Coordinates of C-alpha atoms in Angstrom, one line a residue:
X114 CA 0.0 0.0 0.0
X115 CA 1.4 3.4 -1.1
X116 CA 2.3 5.9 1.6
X117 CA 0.2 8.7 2.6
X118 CA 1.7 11.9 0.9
X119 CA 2.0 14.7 3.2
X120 CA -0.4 16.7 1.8
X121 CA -4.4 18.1 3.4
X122 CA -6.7 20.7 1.9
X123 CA -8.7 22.9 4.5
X124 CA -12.5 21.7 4.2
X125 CA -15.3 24.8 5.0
X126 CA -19.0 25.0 5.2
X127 CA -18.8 28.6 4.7
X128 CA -18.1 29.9 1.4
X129 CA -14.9 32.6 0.8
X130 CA -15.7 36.3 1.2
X131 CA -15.8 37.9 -2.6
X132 CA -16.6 41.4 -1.2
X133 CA -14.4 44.1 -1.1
X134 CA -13.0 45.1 2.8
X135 CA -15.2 48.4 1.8
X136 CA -18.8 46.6 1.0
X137 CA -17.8 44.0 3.8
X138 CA -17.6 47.1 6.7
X139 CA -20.5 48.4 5.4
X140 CA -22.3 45.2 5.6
X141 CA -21.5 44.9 9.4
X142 CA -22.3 48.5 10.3
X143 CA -25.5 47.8 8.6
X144 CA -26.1 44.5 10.9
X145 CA -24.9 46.2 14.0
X146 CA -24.7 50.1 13.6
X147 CA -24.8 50.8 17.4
X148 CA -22.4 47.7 18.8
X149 CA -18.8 49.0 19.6
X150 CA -16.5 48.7 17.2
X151 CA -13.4 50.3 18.5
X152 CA -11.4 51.4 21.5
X153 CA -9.0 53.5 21.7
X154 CA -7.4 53.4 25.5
X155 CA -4.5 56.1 25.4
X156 CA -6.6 58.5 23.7
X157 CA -9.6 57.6 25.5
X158 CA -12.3 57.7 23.2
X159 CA -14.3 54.7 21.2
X160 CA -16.7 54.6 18.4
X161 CA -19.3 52.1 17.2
X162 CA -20.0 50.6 13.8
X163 CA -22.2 53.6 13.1
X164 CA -19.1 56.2 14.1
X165 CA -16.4 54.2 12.7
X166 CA -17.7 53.9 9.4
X167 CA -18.6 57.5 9.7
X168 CA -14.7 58.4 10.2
X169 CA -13.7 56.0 7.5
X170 CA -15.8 57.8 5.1
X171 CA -14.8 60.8 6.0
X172 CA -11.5 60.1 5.4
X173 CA -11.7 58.3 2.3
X174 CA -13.8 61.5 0.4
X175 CA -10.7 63.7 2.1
X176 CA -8.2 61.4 -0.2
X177 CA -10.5 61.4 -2.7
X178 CA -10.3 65.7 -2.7
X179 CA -6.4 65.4 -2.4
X180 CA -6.4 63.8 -5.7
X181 CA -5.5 59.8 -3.9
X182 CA -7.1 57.4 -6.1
X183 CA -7.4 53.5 -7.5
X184 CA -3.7 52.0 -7.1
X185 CA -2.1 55.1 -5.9
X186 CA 0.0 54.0 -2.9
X187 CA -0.5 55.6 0.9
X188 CA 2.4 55.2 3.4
X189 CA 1.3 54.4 7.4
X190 CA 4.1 55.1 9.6
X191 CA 3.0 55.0 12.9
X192 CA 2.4 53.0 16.2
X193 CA -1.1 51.8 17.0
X194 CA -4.3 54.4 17.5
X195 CA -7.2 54.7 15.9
X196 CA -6.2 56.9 13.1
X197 CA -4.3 53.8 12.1
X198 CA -7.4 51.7 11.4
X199 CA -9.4 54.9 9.7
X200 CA -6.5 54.7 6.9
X201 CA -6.7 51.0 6.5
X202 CA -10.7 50.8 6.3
X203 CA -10.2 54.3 3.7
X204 CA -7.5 53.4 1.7
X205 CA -9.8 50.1 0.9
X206 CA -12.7 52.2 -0.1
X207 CA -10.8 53.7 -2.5
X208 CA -8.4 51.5 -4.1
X209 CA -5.8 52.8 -2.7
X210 CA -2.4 50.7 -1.8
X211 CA -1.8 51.2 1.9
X212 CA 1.8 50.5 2.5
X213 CA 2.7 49.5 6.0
X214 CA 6.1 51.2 7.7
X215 CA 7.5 49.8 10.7
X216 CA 6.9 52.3 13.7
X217 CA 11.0 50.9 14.5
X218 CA 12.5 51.8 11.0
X219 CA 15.4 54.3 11.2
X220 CA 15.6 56.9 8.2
X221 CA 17.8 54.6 5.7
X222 CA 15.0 52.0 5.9
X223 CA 12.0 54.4 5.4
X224 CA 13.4 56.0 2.2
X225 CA 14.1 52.8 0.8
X226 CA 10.3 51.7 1.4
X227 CA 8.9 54.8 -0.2
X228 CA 10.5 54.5 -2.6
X229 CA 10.8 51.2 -3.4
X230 CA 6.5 51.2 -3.6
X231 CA 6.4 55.2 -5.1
X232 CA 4.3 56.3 -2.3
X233 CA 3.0 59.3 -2.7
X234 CA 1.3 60.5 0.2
X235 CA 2.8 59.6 3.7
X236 CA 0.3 59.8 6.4
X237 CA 3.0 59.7 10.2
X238 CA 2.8 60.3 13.4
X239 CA 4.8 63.4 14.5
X240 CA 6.9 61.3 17.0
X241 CA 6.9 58.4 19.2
X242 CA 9.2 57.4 22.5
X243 CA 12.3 58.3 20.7
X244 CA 11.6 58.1 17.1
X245 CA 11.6 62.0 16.0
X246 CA 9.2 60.9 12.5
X247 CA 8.7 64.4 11.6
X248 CA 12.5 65.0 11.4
X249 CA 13.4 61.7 9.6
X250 CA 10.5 62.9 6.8
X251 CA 12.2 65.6 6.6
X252 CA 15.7 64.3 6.6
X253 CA 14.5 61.8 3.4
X254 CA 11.9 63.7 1.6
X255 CA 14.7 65.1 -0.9
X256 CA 15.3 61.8 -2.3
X257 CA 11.7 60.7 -2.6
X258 CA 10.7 62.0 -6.0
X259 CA 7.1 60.2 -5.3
X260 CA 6.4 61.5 -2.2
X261 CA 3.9 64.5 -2.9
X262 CA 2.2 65.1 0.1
X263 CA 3.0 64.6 4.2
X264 CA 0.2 64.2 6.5
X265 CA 0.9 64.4 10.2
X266 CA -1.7 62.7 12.4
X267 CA -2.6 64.6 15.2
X268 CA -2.0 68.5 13.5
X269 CA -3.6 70.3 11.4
X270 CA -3.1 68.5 8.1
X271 CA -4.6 65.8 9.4
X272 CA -7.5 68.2 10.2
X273 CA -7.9 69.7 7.3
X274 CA -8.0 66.3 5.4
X275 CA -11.1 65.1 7.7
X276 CA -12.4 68.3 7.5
X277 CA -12.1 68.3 3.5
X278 CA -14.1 64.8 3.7
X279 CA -16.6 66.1 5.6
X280 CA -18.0 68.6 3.4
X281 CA -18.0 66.3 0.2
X282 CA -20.5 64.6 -1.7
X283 CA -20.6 61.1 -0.1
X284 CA -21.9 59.2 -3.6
X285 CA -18.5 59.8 -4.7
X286 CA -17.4 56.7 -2.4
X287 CA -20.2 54.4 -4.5
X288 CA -19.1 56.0 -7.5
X289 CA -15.5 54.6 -6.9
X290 CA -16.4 51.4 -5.3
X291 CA -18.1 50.5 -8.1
X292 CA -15.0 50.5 -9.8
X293 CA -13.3 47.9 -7.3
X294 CA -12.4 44.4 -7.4
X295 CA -11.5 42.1 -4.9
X296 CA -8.9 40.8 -6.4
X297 CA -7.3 44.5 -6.3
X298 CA -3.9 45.1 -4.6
X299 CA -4.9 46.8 -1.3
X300 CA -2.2 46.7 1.1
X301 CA 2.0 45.9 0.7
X302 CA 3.8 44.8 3.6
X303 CA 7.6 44.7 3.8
X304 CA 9.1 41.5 4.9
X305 CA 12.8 41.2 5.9
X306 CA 14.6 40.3 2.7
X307 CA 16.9 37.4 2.3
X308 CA 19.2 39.6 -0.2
X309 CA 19.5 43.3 1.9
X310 CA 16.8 45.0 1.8
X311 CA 12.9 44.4 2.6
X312 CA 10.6 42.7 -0.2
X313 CA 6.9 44.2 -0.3
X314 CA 4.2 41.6 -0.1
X315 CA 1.5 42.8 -2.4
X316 CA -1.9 41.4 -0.7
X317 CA -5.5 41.7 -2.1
X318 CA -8.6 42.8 -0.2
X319 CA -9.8 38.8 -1.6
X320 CA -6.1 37.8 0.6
X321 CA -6.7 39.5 3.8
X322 CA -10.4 40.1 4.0
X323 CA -10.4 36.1 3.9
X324 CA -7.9 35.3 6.2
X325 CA -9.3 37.7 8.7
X326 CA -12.3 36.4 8.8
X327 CA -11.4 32.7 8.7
X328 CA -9.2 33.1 11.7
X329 CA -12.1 34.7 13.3
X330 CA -14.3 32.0 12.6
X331 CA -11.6 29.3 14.1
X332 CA -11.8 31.5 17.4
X333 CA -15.6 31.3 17.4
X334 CA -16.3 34.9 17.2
X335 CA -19.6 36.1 17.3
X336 CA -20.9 40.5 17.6
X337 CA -20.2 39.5 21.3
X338 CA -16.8 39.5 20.9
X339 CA -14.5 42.1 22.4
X340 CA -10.4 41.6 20.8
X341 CA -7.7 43.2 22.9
X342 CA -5.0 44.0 20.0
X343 CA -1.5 44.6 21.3
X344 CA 0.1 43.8 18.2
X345 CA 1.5 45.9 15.8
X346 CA -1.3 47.2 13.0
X347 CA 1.4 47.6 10.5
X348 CA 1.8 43.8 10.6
X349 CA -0.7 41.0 9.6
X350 CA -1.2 40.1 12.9
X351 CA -2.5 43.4 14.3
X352 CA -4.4 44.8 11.0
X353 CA -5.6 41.1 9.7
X354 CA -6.2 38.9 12.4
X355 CA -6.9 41.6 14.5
X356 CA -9.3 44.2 12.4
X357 CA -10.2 42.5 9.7
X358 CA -10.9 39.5 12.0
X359 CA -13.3 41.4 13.7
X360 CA -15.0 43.9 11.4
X361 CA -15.6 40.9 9.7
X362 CA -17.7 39.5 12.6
X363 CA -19.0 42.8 14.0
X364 CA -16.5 42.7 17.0
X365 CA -14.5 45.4 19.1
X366 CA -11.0 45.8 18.1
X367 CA -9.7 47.3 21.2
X368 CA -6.4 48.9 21.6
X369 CA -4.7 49.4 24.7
X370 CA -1.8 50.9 23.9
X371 CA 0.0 52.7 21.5
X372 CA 3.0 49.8 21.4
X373 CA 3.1 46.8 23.9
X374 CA 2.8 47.5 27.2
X375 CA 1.8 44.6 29.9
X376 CA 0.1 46.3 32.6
X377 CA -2.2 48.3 30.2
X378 CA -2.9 45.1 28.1
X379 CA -4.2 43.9 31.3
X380 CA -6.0 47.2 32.3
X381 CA -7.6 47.1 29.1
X382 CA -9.1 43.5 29.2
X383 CA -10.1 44.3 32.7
X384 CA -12.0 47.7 32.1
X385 CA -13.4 46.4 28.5
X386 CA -14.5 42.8 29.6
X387 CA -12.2 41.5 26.4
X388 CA -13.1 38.3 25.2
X389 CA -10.2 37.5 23.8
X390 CA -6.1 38.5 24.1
X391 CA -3.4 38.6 21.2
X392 CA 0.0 38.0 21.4
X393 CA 3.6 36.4 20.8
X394 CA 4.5 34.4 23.5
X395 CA 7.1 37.0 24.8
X396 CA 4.1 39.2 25.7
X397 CA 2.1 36.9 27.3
X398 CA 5.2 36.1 29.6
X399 CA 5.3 39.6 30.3
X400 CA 1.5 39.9 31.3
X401 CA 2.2 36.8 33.3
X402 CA 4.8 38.5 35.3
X403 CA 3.3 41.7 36.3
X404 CA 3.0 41.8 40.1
X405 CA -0.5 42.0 40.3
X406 CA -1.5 40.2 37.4
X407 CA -3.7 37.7 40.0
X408 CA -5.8 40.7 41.3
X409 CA -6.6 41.6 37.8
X410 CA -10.7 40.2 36.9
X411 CA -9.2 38.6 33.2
X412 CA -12.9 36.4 33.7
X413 CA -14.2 37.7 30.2
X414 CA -11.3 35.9 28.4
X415 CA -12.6 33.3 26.4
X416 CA -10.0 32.8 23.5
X417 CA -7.1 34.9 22.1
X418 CA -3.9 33.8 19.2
X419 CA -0.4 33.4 20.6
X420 CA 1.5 33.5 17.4
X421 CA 5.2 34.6 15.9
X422 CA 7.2 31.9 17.8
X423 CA 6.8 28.5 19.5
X424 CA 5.0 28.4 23.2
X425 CA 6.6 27.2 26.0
X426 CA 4.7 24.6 27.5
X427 CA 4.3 26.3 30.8
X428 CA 3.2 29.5 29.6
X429 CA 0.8 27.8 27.7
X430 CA -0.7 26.4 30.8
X431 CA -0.9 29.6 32.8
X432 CA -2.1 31.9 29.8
X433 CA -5.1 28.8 30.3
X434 CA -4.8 28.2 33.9
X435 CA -3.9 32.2 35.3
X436 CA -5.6 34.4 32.3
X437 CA -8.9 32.1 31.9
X438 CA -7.8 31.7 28.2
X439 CA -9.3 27.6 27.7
X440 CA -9.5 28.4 24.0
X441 CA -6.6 30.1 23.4
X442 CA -5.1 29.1 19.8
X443 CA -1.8 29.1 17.9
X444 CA -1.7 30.3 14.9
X445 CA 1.4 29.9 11.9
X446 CA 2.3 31.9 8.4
X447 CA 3.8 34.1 7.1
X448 CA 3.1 38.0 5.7
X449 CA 3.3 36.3 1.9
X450 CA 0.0 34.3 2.5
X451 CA -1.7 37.0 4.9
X452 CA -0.6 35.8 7.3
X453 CA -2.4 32.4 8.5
X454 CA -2.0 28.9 6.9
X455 CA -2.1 26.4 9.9
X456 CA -3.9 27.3 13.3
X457 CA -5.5 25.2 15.9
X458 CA -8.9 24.5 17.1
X459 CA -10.8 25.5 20.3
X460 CA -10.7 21.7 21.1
X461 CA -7.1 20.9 20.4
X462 CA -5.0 19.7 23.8
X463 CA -2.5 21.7 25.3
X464 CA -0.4 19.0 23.8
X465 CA -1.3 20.0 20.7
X466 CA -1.2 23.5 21.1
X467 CA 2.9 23.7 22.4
X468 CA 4.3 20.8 20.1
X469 CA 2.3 22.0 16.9
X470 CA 1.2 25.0 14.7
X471 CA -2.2 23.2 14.2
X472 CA -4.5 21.9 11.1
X473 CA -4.4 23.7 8.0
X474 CA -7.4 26.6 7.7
X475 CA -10.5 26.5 5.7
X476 CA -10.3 26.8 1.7
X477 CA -6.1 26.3 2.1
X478 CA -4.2 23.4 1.2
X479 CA -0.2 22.7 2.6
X480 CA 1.9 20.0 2.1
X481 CA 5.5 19.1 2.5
X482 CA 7.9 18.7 -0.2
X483 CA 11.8 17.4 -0.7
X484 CA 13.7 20.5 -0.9
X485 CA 15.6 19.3 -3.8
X486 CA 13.1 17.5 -6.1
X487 CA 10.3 19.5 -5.3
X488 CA 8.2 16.2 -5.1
X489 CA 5.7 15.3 -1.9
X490 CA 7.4 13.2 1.1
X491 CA 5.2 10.9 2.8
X492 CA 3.5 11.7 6.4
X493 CA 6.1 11.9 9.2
X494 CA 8.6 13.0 6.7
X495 CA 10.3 16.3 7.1
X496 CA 10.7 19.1 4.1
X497 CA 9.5 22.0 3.1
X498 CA 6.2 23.4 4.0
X499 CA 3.9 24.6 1.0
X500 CA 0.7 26.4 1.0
X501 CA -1.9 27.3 -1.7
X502 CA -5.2 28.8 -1.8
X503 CA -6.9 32.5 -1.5
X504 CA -3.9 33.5 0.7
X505 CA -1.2 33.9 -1.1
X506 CA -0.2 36.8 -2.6
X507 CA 0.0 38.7 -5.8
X508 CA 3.7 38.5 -5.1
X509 CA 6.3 41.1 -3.8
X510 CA 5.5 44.7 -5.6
X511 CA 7.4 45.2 -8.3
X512 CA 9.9 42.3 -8.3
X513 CA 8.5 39.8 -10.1
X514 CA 11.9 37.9 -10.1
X515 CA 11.7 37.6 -6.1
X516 CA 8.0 36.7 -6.6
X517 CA 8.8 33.7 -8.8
X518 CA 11.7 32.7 -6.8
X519 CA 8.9 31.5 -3.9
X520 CA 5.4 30.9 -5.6
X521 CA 6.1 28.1 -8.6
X522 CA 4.1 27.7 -11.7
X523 CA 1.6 26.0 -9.7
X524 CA 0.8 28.8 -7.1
X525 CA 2.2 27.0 -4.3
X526 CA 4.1 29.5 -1.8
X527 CA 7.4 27.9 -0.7
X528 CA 7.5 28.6 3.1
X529 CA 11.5 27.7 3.5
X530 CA 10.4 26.4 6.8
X531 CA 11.2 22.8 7.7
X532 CA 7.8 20.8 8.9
X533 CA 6.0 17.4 9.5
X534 CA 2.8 17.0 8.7
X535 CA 1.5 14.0 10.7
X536 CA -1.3 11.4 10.5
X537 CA -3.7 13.6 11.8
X538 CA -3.2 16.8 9.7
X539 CA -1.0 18.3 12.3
X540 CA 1.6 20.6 11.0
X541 CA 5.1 20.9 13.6
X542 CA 7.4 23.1 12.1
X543 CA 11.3 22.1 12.8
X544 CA 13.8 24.7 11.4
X545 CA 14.6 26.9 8.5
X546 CA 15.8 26.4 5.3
X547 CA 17.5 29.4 5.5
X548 CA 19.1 31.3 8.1
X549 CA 16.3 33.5 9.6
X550 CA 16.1 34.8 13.1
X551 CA 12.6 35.3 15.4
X552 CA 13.2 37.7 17.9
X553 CA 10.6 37.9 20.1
X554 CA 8.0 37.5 17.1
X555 CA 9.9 39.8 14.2
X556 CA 11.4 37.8 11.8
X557 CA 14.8 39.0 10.9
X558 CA 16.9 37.9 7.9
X559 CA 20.8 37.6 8.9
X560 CA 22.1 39.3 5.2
X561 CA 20.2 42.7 5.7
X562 CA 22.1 43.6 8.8
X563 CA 25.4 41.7 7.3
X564 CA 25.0 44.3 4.7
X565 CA 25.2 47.1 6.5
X566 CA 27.9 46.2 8.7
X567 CA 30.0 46.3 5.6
X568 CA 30.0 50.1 6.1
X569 CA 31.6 50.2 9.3
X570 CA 35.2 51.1 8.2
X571 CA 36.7 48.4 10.4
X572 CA 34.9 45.6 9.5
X573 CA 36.2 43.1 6.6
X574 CA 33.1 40.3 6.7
X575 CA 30.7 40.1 8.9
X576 CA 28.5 36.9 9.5
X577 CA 25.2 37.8 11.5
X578 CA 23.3 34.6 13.4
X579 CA 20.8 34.0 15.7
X580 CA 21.3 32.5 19.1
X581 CA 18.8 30.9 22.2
X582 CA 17.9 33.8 24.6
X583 CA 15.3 33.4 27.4
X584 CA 12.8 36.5 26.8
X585 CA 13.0 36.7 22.9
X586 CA 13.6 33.1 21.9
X587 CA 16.3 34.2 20.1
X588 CA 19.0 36.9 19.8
X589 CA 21.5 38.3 17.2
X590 CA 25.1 37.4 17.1
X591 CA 27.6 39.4 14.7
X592 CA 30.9 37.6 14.0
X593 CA 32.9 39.6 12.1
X594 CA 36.6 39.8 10.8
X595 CA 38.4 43.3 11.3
X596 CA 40.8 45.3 9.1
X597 CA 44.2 45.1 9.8
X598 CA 45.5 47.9 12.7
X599 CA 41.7 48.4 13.6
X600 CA 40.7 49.2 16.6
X601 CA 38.9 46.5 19.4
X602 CA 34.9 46.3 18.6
X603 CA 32.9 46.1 21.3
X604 CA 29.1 45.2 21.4
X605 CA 28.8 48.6 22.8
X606 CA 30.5 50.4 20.1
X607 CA 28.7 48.0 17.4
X608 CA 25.4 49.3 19.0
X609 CA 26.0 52.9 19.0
X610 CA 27.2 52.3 15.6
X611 CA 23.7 51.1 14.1
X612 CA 21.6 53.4 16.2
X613 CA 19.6 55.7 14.3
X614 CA 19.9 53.3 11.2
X615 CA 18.9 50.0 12.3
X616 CA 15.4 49.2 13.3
X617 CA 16.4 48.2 17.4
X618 CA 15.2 44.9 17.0
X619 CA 18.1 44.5 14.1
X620 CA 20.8 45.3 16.0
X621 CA 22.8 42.6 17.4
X622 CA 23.0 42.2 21.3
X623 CA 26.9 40.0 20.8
X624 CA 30.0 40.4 18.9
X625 CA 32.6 37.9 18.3
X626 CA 35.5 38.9 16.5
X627 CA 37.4 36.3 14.4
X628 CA 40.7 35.6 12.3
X629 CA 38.6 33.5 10.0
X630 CA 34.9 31.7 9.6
X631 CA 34.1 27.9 9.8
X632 CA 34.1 27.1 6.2
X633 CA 33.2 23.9 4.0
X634 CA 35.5 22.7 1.3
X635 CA 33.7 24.6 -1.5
X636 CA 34.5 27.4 0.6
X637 CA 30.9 28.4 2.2
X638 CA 30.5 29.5 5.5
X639 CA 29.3 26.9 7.9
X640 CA 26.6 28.9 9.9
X641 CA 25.4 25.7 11.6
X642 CA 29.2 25.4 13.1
X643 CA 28.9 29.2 14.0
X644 CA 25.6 28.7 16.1
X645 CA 27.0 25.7 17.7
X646 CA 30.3 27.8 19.0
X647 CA 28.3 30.4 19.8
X648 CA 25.9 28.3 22.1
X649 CA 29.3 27.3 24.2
X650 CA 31.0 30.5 23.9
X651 CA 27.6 32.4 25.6
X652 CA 26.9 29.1 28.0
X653 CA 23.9 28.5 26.5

């Protein structure tokens, strides 16, 4: 008898979504125009369906009036508040590309992303903790021949463009939606790239309206649902499995906190009776270790998604246990299929829950091929994880080389993550094909940052790893070999060094200087010898 090929498609009673995010928000404020829809904790105000769509509207005509149309793209560069999801819900209603920019980018990294998708108008928050965003605009905006117009959110330009909406003709927007399609390009994300600089994931409203939703169902949520959303927005797991999840189910998207913070995460599912809690594991360790987290009433929790990195098995059982979370669920993919591919079920077993990434999701199919042949390995075999299906994108904008270099001639995204897929449809991932790094949720690709150490004038090669660290699963280590008569490098001096141009979480935490790297015949560097030297050298 032949073996069982490591392969499952996603089975649904419910059809696919072929609206447009637009008609789809306007189909829930219709159904519940008085239920809350958002909450925004620092700036202490909230809107329902009714409001929200309201604000979105307003918005979208104000675009409209600045000359922002179909395919035109719109930059986001800020941490999370409501203005945040106004764009993302407008930019929809209009056809307009919103490209997402990581609230931790330094200047060299945000000129190369507006540029890199010709954005045009750059909506920003004026500052945050020590990101000065009005000064880096300014620093780049001479060598950003796209980049027309500069909204700050929270001054008057920001006024005047809701102000703008406000007075116009409102059938514009069903003018211009009539002129949509699903299958439009809505929303680019940049993922670390694997040859310097970040690719842009081109996603559909058909991509992420979808997976939004379908995550939502697997959580069971209902118009009684209240999401407390930690996580970034400009990543898929804060603006698709959180908005989109619930504006797709007429739930509160709550937000307690501009970027993480424990205490108010907690404060937030306390005063808003949350139903359900986001998070990668590192933040639910950090909830778990607030000093008072105990007296906190977490009794609404029902649910929640812990994604971005393996759980421990204990935290697991105290985010169930401590935080009332029985139906907590894990949830794995990747920003190039929107993001979810595998997650599990309400039902699952803790087991199941800390030693895999759960069943593939409805209308999706995965399976698990030899790296080298391409073919399908039987169940219980490792190789690379595939996915196909509604998820998976367009393909990266504007780099159709990149794009074919992951998604064959069959449509079939190539994860280059190492997995089993066992008897029962489970999916455990075990490594990566290539070298990249989770810290604490981000993924971070070794060459970007090996890259840019190349400028520092004392530094010959540089080799960047990751290595095991207890609060973000893993860390970065630079090797690198120095110029002769150069002076000693420190991690300190290595830091201070990619301040201001590295995103923080870039930036590695070790140095190890070298006379030469662990090389195989052919003359490759063996990074699998370099992590194992590393473990001994740091005692880990």
């Amino acid at each position: 008898m032949p073996a069982v090929p490591s392969y499952v498609s996603g089975t649904a009673e419910v059809p696919l979504i072929g609206d447009t995010i637009g008609d789809n928000l306007d189909r829930t404020v219709t159904a519940h125009p008085d239920r809350d829809a958002l909450v925004d904790r620092a700036a202490g105000l909230r809107w329902t369906y009714r409001e929200l769509a309201a604000e979105v509207d307003a918005l979208a005509l104000g675009l409209l009036d600045l000359g922002v149309g179909k395919g035109d793209r719109v930059g986001i560069w800020s941490p999370n508040r409501a203005e945040w999801t106004f764009l993302q819900y407008a930019t929809a209603k209009i056809g307009a590309i919103l490209v997402n920019i990581n609230p931790a980018y330094r200047s060299h990294e945000l000129e190369f992303v507006l540029n890199q998708a010709g954005v045009s108008l750059l909506v920003a928050a004026e500052s945050f903790k020590t990101s000065d965003y009005a000064a880096m605009i300014k620093q780049v905006r001479p060598r950003c021949p796209d980049l027309a117009r500069v909204v700050l959110l929270g001054g008057e330009s920001w006024d005047r463009l809701l102000a703008g909406g406000r007075r116009a003709d409102p059938a514009r927007l069903a003018e211009v939606a009539g002129g949509l399609s699903a299958d439009d390009p809505i929303n680019i994300q940049y993922t670390s790239g694997t040859t310097g600089f970040p690719k842009g994931a081109t996603l559909s409203h058909h991509n992420i309206l979808n997976n939004g939703f379908f995550v939502g169902e697997l959580c069971g949520y209902t118009a009684a649902d209240r999401v407390c959303i930690p996580v970034p927005f400009y990543h898929c797991f804060g603006m698709v499995m959180g908005n989109l999840a619930c504006t797709s189910h007429g739930a509160c998207m709550v937000i307690p906190a501009p970027s993480f913070d424990p205490k108010a995460t907690l404060d937030a599912v306390q005063a808003e009776r949350c139903t359900s809690l986001y998070g990668v594991p590192t933040m639910f360790i950090a909830e778990l270790a607030e000093p008072e987290v105990d007296a906190y009433d977490l009794s609404s929790l029902r649910t929640g998604i812990m994604a971005g990195s393996p759980c421990p098995v204990e935290v697991m059982k105290q985010v169930i246990e401590r935080m009332g979370m029985a139906e907590v669920s894990i949830c794995y993919g990747m920003t190039e299929t929107s993001p979810v591919s595998t997650q599990t079920r309400a039902d699952d077993s803790v087991e199941r829950r800390v030693s895999t990434v759960g069943r593939v999701g409805p209308h999706l199919e995965v399976k698990v091929v030899d790296p080298e042949t391409g073919r399908t390995v039987p169940r219980g075999t490792p190789g690379e994880l595939c996915t196909r299906g509604y998820s998976v994108m367009l393909g990266y904008w504007q780099q159709p080389d990149k794009t074919a270099e992951v998604i064959d001639a069959a449509r079939w995204m190539h994860t280059g993550d190492l997995a089993v897929l066992d008897e029962d449809g489970y999916v455990t991932i075990t490594g990566r094909i290539k070298d990249m790094v989770i810290r604490g949720g981000e993924n971070i690709y070794p060459r970007e940052i090996e890259e840019f150490l190349y400028t520092h004038p004392d530094i010959l090669d540089a080799q960047v790893i990751g290595v095991p660290d207890e609060k973000y699963g893993e860390e970065l280590m630079a090797w690198v070999r120095l110029r002769e008569g150069a002076e000693e490098l420190t991690a300190q001096r290595l830091r201070e060094f990619c301040h201001g141009t590295l995103a923080h979480y870039k930036i590695p935490r070790y140095v190890h200087v070298v006379d030469e790297f662990p090389m195989t015949v052919t003359g490759k560097v063996r990074k699998v010898d370099m992590r194992e030297q590393s473990r001994a050298l740091l005692g880990r």
